[in-house]
């Protein structure tokens, strides 16, 4: 159906996806307040202000929302034509200088501080890489199934970005980006055998990189390795490498079935480190219990499902690949965060998207949602049924094999 002027009208964004985004952001702000207020009110570094972290997170979310609504109203194909490439180049450029000028925190140089605010370039590189890889994969078309002309260029770009991130070092960020990129490659029609072979080579290269890093900095590498393996037996070193996990499990255990009640967490009272950041899900479990945690996870899964539906509905292959990459990025990061908190996988120190405190994290997540909502508008164009069939034909050329 076309408008009276004969042109295809501008589609509306997916309403359910937008509501779920706003719901998650709102709940995140509530949990940042609950998990940080007791720490902030007792510390001179935060001016004894119980709302210190909450006010900052509201500000970050506000700017992220502005960015989301701007990107939501832009044609998503504009990211393929040049904006995405500029964004990717800028974020990769920041990654290149981070190890030399960033402030070291917890053994890693991942933060740039400007006027009292920290910027984490790895977060911006996540979205930048997705936009660029989506463009590259869509442009390759059927050639993407050829290793030399298709998969190899993608692996070179991915290897460059992962190498820069590991130079900080940031293992969690590297794993998230690599997994999201792999999801995009599968969605783009990559030959599965070639993808697995390349993955093995990448794993060997990562092992060599870590070995060289261990020789250069044996103390730091030994601690990271010990922390990586301590999740198997955290109680054996409850005051050392297993400290975070023991406290996290203690919070979940205290929550029980129905929870201790909102604001009634004990572990957030300076027992569990970073309760408003990496371990915010432990506070959710302690205050809302098993039932509340399950409800939260169901809402999160509904968001991921709806985002995937939006990506698959897009009549253009670039939109489908980028949308799938964004949903995969959020899902993988949430899995790594929650998996570490409950002791299912090693702790890698990544935030829970939408929920954890962090300016770079919430801003980039909301910018990603702007791109995803822009993609959703393509499906809801009133004239989509009359759109050129070449677009649909292009998408069928790059199917999952």
mmCIF file of N, CA, C and O in Angstrom, residues 348-396:
data_model
loop_
_atom_site.group_PDB
_atom_site.id
_atom_site.type_symbol
_atom_site.label_atom_id
_atom_site.label_comp_id
_atom_site.label_asym_id
_atom_site.label_seq_id
_atom_site.Cartn_x
_atom_site.Cartn_y
_atom_site.Cartn_z
ATOM 1 N N UNK A 348 34.298 -12.678 34.171
ATOM 2 C CA UNK A 348 35.147 -11.923 33.240
ATOM 3 C C UNK A 348 35.011 -10.412 33.403
ATOM 4 O O UNK A 348 35.699 -9.654 32.737
ATOM 5 N N UNK A 349 34.109 -9.951 34.265
ATOM 6 C CA UNK A 349 34.004 -8.531 34.536
ATOM 7 C C UNK A 349 33.354 -7.722 33.442
ATOM 8 O O UNK A 349 33.909 -6.714 32.991
ATOM 9 N N UNK A 350 32.164 -8.141 32.980
ATOM 10 C CA UNK A 350 31.420 -7.375 31.988
ATOM 11 C C UNK A 350 30.100 -6.930 32.603
ATOM 12 O O UNK A 350 29.592 -7.542 33.548
ATOM 13 N N UNK A 351 29.542 -5.860 32.067
ATOM 14 C CA UNK A 351 28.297 -5.320 32.600
ATOM 15 C C UNK A 351 27.092 -6.089 32.073
ATOM 16 O O UNK A 351 27.167 -6.772 31.046
ATOM 17 N N UNK A 352 25.969 -5.956 32.778
ATOM 18 C CA UNK A 352 24.700 -6.513 32.322
ATOM 19 C C UNK A 352 23.981 -5.431 31.531
ATOM 20 O O UNK A 352 23.578 -4.410 32.093
ATOM 21 N N UNK A 353 23.819 -5.599 30.222
ATOM 22 C CA UNK A 353 23.230 -4.547 29.384
ATOM 23 C C UNK A 353 21.883 -4.059 29.900
ATOM 24 O O UNK A 353 21.061 -4.850 30.360
ATOM 25 N N UNK A 354 21.684 -2.747 29.856
ATOM 26 C CA UNK A 354 20.494 -2.030 30.312
ATOM 27 C C UNK A 354 20.463 -1.863 31.827
ATOM 28 O O UNK A 354 19.836 -0.929 32.320
ATOM 29 N N UNK A 355 21.097 -2.737 32.583
ATOM 30 C CA UNK A 355 20.882 -2.784 34.033
ATOM 31 C C UNK A 355 22.069 -2.214 34.807
ATOM 32 O O UNK A 355 21.877 -1.405 35.730
ATOM 33 N N UNK A 356 23.277 -2.618 34.480
ATOM 34 C CA UNK A 356 24.458 -2.218 35.251
ATOM 35 C C UNK A 356 24.751 -0.728 35.111
ATOM 36 O O UNK A 356 24.456 -0.099 34.081
ATOM 37 N N UNK A 357 25.377 -0.189 36.146
ATOM 38 C CA UNK A 357 25.854 1.194 36.094
ATOM 39 C C UNK A 357 27.020 1.287 35.126
ATOM 40 O O UNK A 357 27.896 0.431 35.093
ATOM 41 N N UNK A 358 27.039 2.351 34.331
ATOM 42 C CA UNK A 358 28.141 2.572 33.403
ATOM 43 C C UNK A 358 27.704 3.439 32.241
ATOM 44 O O UNK A 358 26.757 3.089 31.524
ATOM 45 N N UNK A 359 28.366 4.566 32.057
ATOM 46 C CA UNK A 359 27.987 5.499 30.999
ATOM 47 C C UNK A 359 28.181 4.944 29.603
ATOM 48 O O UNK A 359 27.265 4.974 28.771
ATOM 49 N N UNK A 360 29.381 4.446 29.323
ATOM 50 C CA UNK A 360 29.670 3.919 27.991
ATOM 51 C C UNK A 360 28.736 2.770 27.649
ATOM 52 O O UNK A 360 28.224 2.671 26.526
ATOM 53 N N UNK A 361 28.479 1.909 28.624
ATOM 54 C CA UNK A 361 27.653 0.731 28.395
ATOM 55 C C UNK A 361 26.228 1.111 28.024
ATOM 56 O O UNK A 361 25.699 0.678 26.994
ATOM 57 N N UNK A 362 25.574 1.932 28.836
ATOM 58 C CA UNK A 362 24.165 2.255 28.589
ATOM 59 C C UNK A 362 24.004 3.103 27.337
ATOM 60 O O UNK A 362 23.041 2.941 26.575
ATOM 61 N N UNK A 363 24.951 3.998 27.079
ATOM 62 C CA UNK A 363 24.849 4.843 25.883
ATOM 63 C C UNK A 363 24.972 3.997 24.618
ATOM 64 O O UNK A 363 24.172 4.140 23.684
ATOM 65 N N UNK A 364 25.955 3.109 24.577
ATOM 66 C CA UNK A 364 26.145 2.284 23.378
ATOM 67 C C UNK A 364 24.984 1.306 23.197
ATOM 68 O O UNK A 364 24.531 1.078 22.068
ATOM 69 N N UNK A 365 24.478 0.741 24.296
ATOM 70 C CA UNK A 365 23.329 -0.162 24.191
ATOM 71 C C UNK A 365 22.130 0.570 23.601
ATOM 72 O O UNK A 365 21.432 0.054 22.715
ATOM 73 N N UNK A 366 21.887 1.795 24.051
ATOM 74 C CA UNK A 366 20.739 2.549 23.545
ATOM 75 C C UNK A 366 20.964 3.008 22.100
ATOM 76 O O UNK A 366 20.012 3.062 21.315
ATOM 77 N N UNK A 367 22.205 3.330 21.744
ATOM 78 C CA UNK A 367 22.484 3.632 20.337
ATOM 79 C C UNK A 367 22.208 2.411 19.466
ATOM 80 O O UNK A 367 21.651 2.521 18.366
ATOM 81 N N UNK A 368 22.587 1.241 19.972
ATOM 82 C CA UNK A 368 22.310 -0.007 19.250
ATOM 83 C C UNK A 368 20.813 -0.224 19.091
ATOM 84 O O UNK A 368 20.343 -0.661 18.032
ATOM 85 N N UNK A 369 20.066 0.110 20.137
ATOM 86 C CA UNK A 369 18.615 -0.029 20.052
ATOM 87 C C UNK A 369 18.024 0.945 19.032
ATOM 88 O O UNK A 369 17.019 0.638 18.385
ATOM 89 N N UNK A 370 18.635 2.113 18.888
ATOM 90 C CA UNK A 370 18.188 3.052 17.864
ATOM 91 C C UNK A 370 18.320 2.465 16.474
ATOM 92 O O UNK A 370 17.427 2.594 15.629
ATOM 93 N N UNK A 371 19.450 1.784 16.222
ATOM 94 C CA UNK A 371 19.661 1.126 14.932
ATOM 95 C C UNK A 371 18.638 0.010 14.741
ATOM 96 O O UNK A 371 18.038 -0.132 13.666
ATOM 97 N N UNK A 372 18.403 -0.789 15.789
ATOM 98 C CA UNK A 372 17.463 -1.902 15.694
ATOM 99 C C UNK A 372 16.039 -1.395 15.458
ATOM 100 O O UNK A 372 15.281 -1.990 14.669
ATOM 101 N N UNK A 373 15.651 -0.326 16.129
ATOM 102 C CA UNK A 373 14.315 0.245 15.924
ATOM 103 C C UNK A 373 14.183 0.844 14.527
ATOM 104 O O UNK A 373 13.099 0.788 13.920
ATOM 105 N N UNK A 374 15.259 1.402 14.012
ATOM 106 C CA UNK A 374 15.252 1.898 12.626
ATOM 107 C C UNK A 374 15.027 0.750 11.648
ATOM 108 O O UNK A 374 14.285 0.884 10.667
ATOM 109 N N UNK A 375 15.662 -0.379 11.922
ATOM 110 C CA UNK A 375 15.460 -1.572 11.081
ATOM 111 C C UNK A 375 14.005 -2.037 11.161
ATOM 112 O O UNK A 375 13.412 -2.446 10.155
ATOM 113 N N UNK A 376 13.402 -1.950 12.351
ATOM 114 C CA UNK A 376 12.016 -2.397 12.507
ATOM 115 C C UNK A 376 11.049 -1.542 11.692
ATOM 116 O O UNK A 376 9.991 -2.023 11.270
ATOM 117 N N UNK A 377 11.396 -0.297 11.436
ATOM 118 C CA UNK A 377 10.498 0.596 10.690
ATOM 119 C C UNK A 377 10.356 0.145 9.241
ATOM 120 O O UNK A 377 9.337 0.437 8.602
ATOM 121 N N UNK A 378 11.361 -0.541 8.725
ATOM 122 C CA UNK A 378 11.300 -0.994 7.335
ATOM 123 C C UNK A 378 10.141 -1.972 7.139
ATOM 124 O O UNK A 378 9.441 -1.919 6.122
ATOM 125 N N UNK A 379 9.936 -2.844 8.109
ATOM 126 C CA UNK A 379 8.870 -3.831 7.999
ATOM 127 C C UNK A 379 7.493 -3.182 8.089
ATOM 128 O O UNK A 379 6.539 -3.636 7.464
ATOM 129 N N UNK A 380 7.398 -2.108 8.880
ATOM 130 C CA UNK A 380 6.103 -1.479 9.108
ATOM 131 C C UNK A 380 5.796 -0.353 8.130
ATOM 132 O O UNK A 380 4.856 0.405 8.340
ATOM 133 N N UNK A 381 6.590 -0.227 7.084
ATOM 134 C CA UNK A 381 6.231 0.727 6.036
ATOM 135 C C UNK A 381 4.906 0.311 5.407
ATOM 136 O O UNK A 381 4.706 -0.851 5.060
ATOM 137 N N UNK A 382 4.005 1.273 5.229
ATOM 138 C CA UNK A 382 2.688 0.938 4.671
ATOM 139 C C UNK A 382 2.790 0.484 3.230
ATOM 140 O O UNK A 382 1.919 -0.205 2.722
ATOM 141 N N UNK A 383 3.912 0.831 2.572
ATOM 142 C CA UNK A 383 4.075 0.444 1.181
ATOM 143 C C UNK A 383 5.010 -0.712 0.987
ATOM 144 O O UNK A 383 5.494 -0.943 -0.111
ATOM 145 N N UNK A 384 5.288 -1.492 2.067
ATOM 146 C CA UNK A 384 6.289 -2.554 1.950
ATOM 147 C C UNK A 384 5.892 -3.635 0.963
ATOM 148 O O UNK A 384 6.741 -4.262 0.345
ATOM 149 N N UNK A 385 4.588 -3.838 0.787
ATOM 150 C CA UNK A 385 4.150 -4.876 -0.141
ATOM 151 C C UNK A 385 4.458 -4.521 -1.587
ATOM 152 O O UNK A 385 4.541 -5.391 -2.453
ATOM 153 N N UNK A 386 4.598 -3.201 -1.859
ATOM 154 C CA UNK A 386 4.877 -2.758 -3.214
ATOM 155 C C UNK A 386 6.342 -2.446 -3.421
ATOM 156 O O UNK A 386 6.728 -1.910 -4.451
ATOM 157 N N UNK A 387 7.189 -2.734 -2.414
ATOM 158 C CA UNK A 387 8.610 -2.424 -2.516
ATOM 159 C C UNK A 387 9.251 -3.296 -3.587
ATOM 160 O O UNK A 387 8.758 -4.379 -3.907
ATOM 161 N N UNK A 388 10.369 -2.837 -4.168
ATOM 162 C CA UNK A 388 11.024 -3.616 -5.212
ATOM 163 C C UNK A 388 11.369 -5.015 -4.757
ATOM 164 O O UNK A 388 11.848 -5.233 -3.652
ATOM 165 N N UNK A 389 11.121 -5.993 -5.603
ATOM 166 C CA UNK A 389 11.360 -7.383 -5.251
ATOM 167 C C UNK A 389 12.841 -7.732 -5.221
ATOM 168 O O UNK A 389 13.217 -8.760 -4.682
ATOM 169 N N UNK A 390 13.693 -6.878 -5.782
ATOM 170 C CA UNK A 390 15.119 -7.178 -5.814
ATOM 171 C C UNK A 390 15.697 -7.271 -4.422
ATOM 172 O O UNK A 390 16.647 -8.007 -4.175
ATOM 173 N N UNK A 391 15.121 -6.516 -3.501
ATOM 174 C CA UNK A 391 15.618 -6.552 -2.129
ATOM 175 C C UNK A 391 15.375 -7.930 -1.530
ATOM 176 O O UNK A 391 16.237 -8.528 -0.906
ATOM 177 N N UNK A 392 14.154 -8.464 -1.731
ATOM 178 C CA UNK A 392 13.842 -9.776 -1.175
ATOM 179 C C UNK A 392 14.676 -10.865 -1.838
ATOM 180 O O UNK A 392 15.097 -11.820 -1.202
ATOM 181 N N UNK A 393 14.915 -10.709 -3.129
ATOM 182 C CA UNK A 393 15.737 -11.681 -3.839
ATOM 183 C C UNK A 393 17.159 -11.672 -3.303
ATOM 184 O O UNK A 393 17.802 -12.698 -3.177
ATOM 185 N N UNK A 394 17.651 -10.464 -2.961
ATOM 186 C CA UNK A 394 19.008 -10.370 -2.423
ATOM 187 C C UNK A 394 19.115 -11.123 -1.112
ATOM 188 O O UNK A 394 20.091 -11.816 -0.858
ATOM 189 N N UNK A 395 18.054 -11.025 -0.294
ATOM 190 C CA UNK A 395 18.119 -11.695 1.001
ATOM 191 C C UNK A 395 18.109 -13.213 0.840
ATOM 192 O O UNK A 395 18.776 -13.917 1.594
ATOM 193 N N UNK A 396 17.357 -13.723 -0.137
ATOM 194 C CA UNK A 396 17.314 -15.171 -0.293
ATOM 195 C C UNK A 396 18.623 -15.715 -0.808
ATOM 196 O O UNK A 396 18.929 -16.894 -0.653
#
